[in-house]
CSV table of C-alpha atoms in Angstrom, one decimal:
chain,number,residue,atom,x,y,z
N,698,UNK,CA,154.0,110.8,137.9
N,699,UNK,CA,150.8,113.2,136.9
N,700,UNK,CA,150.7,114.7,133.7
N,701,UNK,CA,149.9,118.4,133.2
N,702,UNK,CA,146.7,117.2,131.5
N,703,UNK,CA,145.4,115.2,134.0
N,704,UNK,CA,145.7,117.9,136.9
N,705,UNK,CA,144.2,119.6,134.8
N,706,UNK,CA,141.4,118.0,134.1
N,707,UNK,CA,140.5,119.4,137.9
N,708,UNK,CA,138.9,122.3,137.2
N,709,UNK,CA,138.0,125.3,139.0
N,710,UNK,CA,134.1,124.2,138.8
N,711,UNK,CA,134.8,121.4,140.1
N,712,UNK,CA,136.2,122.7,143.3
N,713,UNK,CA,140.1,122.7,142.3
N,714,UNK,CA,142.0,125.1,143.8
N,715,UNK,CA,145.5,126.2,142.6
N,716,UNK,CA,148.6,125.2,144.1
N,717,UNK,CA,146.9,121.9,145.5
N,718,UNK,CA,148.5,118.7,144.7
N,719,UNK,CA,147.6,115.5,143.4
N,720,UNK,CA,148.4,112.2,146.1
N,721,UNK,CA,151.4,110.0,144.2
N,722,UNK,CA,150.2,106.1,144.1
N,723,UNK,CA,151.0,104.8,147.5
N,724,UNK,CA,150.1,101.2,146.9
N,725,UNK,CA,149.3,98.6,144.3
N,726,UNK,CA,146.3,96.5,143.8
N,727,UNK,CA,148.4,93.6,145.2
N,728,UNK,CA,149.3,95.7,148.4
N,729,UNK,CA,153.1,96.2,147.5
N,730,UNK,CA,154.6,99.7,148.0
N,731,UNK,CA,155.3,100.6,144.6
N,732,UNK,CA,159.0,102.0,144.6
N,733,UNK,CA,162.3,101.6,143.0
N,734,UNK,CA,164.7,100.4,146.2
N,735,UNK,CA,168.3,101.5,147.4
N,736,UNK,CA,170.9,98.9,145.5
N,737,UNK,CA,171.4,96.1,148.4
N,738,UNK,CA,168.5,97.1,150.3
N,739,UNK,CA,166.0,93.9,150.7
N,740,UNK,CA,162.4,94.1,152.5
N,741,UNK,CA,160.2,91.7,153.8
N,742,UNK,CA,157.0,92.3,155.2
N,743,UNK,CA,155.5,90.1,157.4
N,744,UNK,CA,152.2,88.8,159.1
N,745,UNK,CA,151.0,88.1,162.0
N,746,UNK,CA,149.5,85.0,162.4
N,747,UNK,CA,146.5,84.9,164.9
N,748,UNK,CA,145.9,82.5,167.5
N,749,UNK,CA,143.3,81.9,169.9
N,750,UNK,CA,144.9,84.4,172.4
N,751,UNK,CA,147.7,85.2,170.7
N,752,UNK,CA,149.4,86.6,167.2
N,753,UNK,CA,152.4,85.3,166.4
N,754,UNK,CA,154.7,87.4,164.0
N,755,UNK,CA,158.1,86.2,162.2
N,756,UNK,CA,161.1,88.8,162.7
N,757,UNK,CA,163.9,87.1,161.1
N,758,UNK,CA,164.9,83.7,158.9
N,759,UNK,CA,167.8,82.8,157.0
N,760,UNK,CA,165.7,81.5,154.5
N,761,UNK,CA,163.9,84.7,153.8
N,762,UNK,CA,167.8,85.7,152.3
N,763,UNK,CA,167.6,89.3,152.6
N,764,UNK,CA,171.6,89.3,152.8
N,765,UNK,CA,174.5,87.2,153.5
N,766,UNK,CA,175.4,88.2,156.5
N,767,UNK,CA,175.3,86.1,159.8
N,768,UNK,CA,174.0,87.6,163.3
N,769,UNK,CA,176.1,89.1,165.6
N,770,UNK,CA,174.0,90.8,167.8
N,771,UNK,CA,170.3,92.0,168.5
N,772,UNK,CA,169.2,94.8,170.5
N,773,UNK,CA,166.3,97.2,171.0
N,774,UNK,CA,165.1,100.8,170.8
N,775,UNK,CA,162.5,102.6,172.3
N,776,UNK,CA,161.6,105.3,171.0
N,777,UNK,CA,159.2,108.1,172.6
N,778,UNK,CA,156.3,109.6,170.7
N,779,UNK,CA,157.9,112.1,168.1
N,780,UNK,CA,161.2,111.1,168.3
N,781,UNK,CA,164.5,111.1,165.9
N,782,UNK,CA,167.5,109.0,165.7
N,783,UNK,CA,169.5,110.1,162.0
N,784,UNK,CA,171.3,110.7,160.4
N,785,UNK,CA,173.9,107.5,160.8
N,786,UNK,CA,175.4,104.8,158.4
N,787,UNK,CA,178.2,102.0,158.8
N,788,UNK,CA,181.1,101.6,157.1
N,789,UNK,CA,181.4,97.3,157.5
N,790,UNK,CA,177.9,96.9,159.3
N,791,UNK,CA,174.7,95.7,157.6
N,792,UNK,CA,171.5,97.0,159.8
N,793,UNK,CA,168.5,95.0,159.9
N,794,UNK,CA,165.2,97.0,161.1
N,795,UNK,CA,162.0,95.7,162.7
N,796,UNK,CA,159.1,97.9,163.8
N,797,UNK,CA,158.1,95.7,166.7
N,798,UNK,CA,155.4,98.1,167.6
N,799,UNK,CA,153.9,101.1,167.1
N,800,UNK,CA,154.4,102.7,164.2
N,801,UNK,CA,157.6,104.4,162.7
N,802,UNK,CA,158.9,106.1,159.4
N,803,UNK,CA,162.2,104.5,158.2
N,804,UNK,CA,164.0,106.3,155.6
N,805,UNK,CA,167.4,105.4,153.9
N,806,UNK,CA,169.6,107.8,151.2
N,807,UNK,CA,172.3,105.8,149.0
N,808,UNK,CA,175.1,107.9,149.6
N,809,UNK,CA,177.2,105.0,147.9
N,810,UNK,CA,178.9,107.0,144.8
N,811,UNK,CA,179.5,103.9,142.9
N,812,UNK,CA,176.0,102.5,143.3
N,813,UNK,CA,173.5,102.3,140.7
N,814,UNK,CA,171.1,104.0,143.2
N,815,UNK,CA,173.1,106.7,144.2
N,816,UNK,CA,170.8,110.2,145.8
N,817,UNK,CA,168.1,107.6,145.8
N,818,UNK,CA,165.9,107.9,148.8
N,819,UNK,CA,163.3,105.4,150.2
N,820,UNK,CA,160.8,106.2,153.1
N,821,UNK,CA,158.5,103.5,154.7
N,822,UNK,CA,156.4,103.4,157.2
N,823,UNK,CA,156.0,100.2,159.5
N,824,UNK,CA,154.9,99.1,162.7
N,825,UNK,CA,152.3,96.9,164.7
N,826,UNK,CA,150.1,97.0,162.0
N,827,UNK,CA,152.4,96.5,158.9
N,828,UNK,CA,155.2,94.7,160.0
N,829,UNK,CA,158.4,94.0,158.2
N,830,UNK,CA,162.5,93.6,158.3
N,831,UNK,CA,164.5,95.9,156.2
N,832,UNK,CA,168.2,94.9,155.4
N,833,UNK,CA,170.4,98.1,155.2
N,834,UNK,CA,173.6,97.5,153.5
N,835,UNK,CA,176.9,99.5,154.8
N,836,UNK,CA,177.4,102.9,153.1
N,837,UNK,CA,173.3,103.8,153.1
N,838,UNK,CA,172.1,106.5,155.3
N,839,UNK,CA,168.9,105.6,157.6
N,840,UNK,CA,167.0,107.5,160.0
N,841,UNK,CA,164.0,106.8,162.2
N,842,UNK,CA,161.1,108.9,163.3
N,843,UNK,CA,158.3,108.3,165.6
N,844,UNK,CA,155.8,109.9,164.3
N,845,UNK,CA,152.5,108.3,166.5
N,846,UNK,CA,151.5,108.7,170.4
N,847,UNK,CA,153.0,105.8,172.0
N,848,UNK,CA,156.2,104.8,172.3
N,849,UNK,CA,157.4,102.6,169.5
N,850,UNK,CA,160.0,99.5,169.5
N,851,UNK,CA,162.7,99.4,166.7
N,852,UNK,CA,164.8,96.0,167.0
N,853,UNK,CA,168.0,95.3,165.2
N,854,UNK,CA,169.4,92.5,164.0
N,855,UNK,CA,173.0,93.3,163.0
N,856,UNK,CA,175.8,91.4,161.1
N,857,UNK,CA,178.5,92.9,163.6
N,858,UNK,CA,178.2,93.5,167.3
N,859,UNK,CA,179.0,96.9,168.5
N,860,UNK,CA,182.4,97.8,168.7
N,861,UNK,CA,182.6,99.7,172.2
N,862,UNK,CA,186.2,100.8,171.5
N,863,UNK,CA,186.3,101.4,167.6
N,864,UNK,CA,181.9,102.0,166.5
N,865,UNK,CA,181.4,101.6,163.4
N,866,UNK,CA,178.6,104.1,163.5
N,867,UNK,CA,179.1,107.2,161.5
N,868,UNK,CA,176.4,110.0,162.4
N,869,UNK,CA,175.1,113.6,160.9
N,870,UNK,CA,172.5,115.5,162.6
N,871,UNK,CA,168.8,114.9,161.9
N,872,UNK,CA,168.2,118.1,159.7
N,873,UNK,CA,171.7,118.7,158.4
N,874,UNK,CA,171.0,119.6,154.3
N,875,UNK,CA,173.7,117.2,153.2
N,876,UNK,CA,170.9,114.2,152.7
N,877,UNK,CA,167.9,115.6,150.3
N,878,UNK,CA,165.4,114.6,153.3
N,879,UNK,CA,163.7,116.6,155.5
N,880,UNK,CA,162.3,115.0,158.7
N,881,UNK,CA,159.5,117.3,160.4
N,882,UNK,CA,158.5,117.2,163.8
């Protein structure tokens, strides 16, 4: 967080212009994505490893123990160039997320009363280029927004199939004012 002396240390000379804003750090030296995250949310970025004609990336081990949940079922997403799937959360199902390309915003809210992160909100943004899996415990809020040209793929790796006669999926709309988040399109 800026101080009041260091914005202003931007002066009016020097081209600053009031109301502007100063960028937040996005990123470390080391690369990480400097953020406090949701209580039982785990993220692991990945890389791709290039071949001759080929680049291999890792979407899920059990090693990488994100959570202790087994796997149940995977499926995929596609979703078209601006699109939005929130607001939803489980009640007994943990989510796993993997941009598996293109490039899409991922954002969670802890709506967990009891949790030591509760209102917190984390938005990332992964894809092609950044790859990585994102465990999303039961009881947090996630929505998904395509926010590039091309279509994008989102796969999930979840801990409990879907339940066609009893879903565990609870949903809001994607700009109710219930979750401090607004999506923009």
């Amino acid at each position: 967080m800026e101080s009041p002396k260091s914005q202003s240390a931007f002066t009016a000379e020097q081209g600053f212009i009031e109301g502007c804003t100063k960028d937040k750090q996005s990123i470390t030296s080391d690369w990480e994505i400097p953020r406090q995250l949701i209580d039982g949310v785990r993220v692991k970025e990945t890389k791709s490893v290039l071949g001759e004609q080929k680049a291999l990336t890792e979407i899920f081990r059990c090693d990488w123990a994100l959570d202790d949940e087994g796997i149940d079922q995977v499926f995929q997403v596609r979703l078209f160039p601006g699109a939005i799937t929130a607001w939803h959360a489980h009640q007994h199902t943990t989510d796993r997320l993997f941009v598996s390309s293109g490039l899409l915003k991922v954002v969670l809210y802890d709506a967990r009363q009891g949790s030591p992160t509760f209102g917190l909100v984390n938005e990332f943004r992964w894809g092609s280029l950044r790859p990585a899996l994102v465990s999303v415990p039961p009881g947090v809020w996630h929505g998904v927004q395509n926010n590039s040209g091309e279509t994008a793929c989102l796969l999930n790796i979840v801990n409990r199939a879907y339940r066609y006669e009893d879903p565990d999926h609870w949903r809001l709309p994607w700009n109710t004012d219930k979750i401090p988040y607004a999506f923009v399109r």
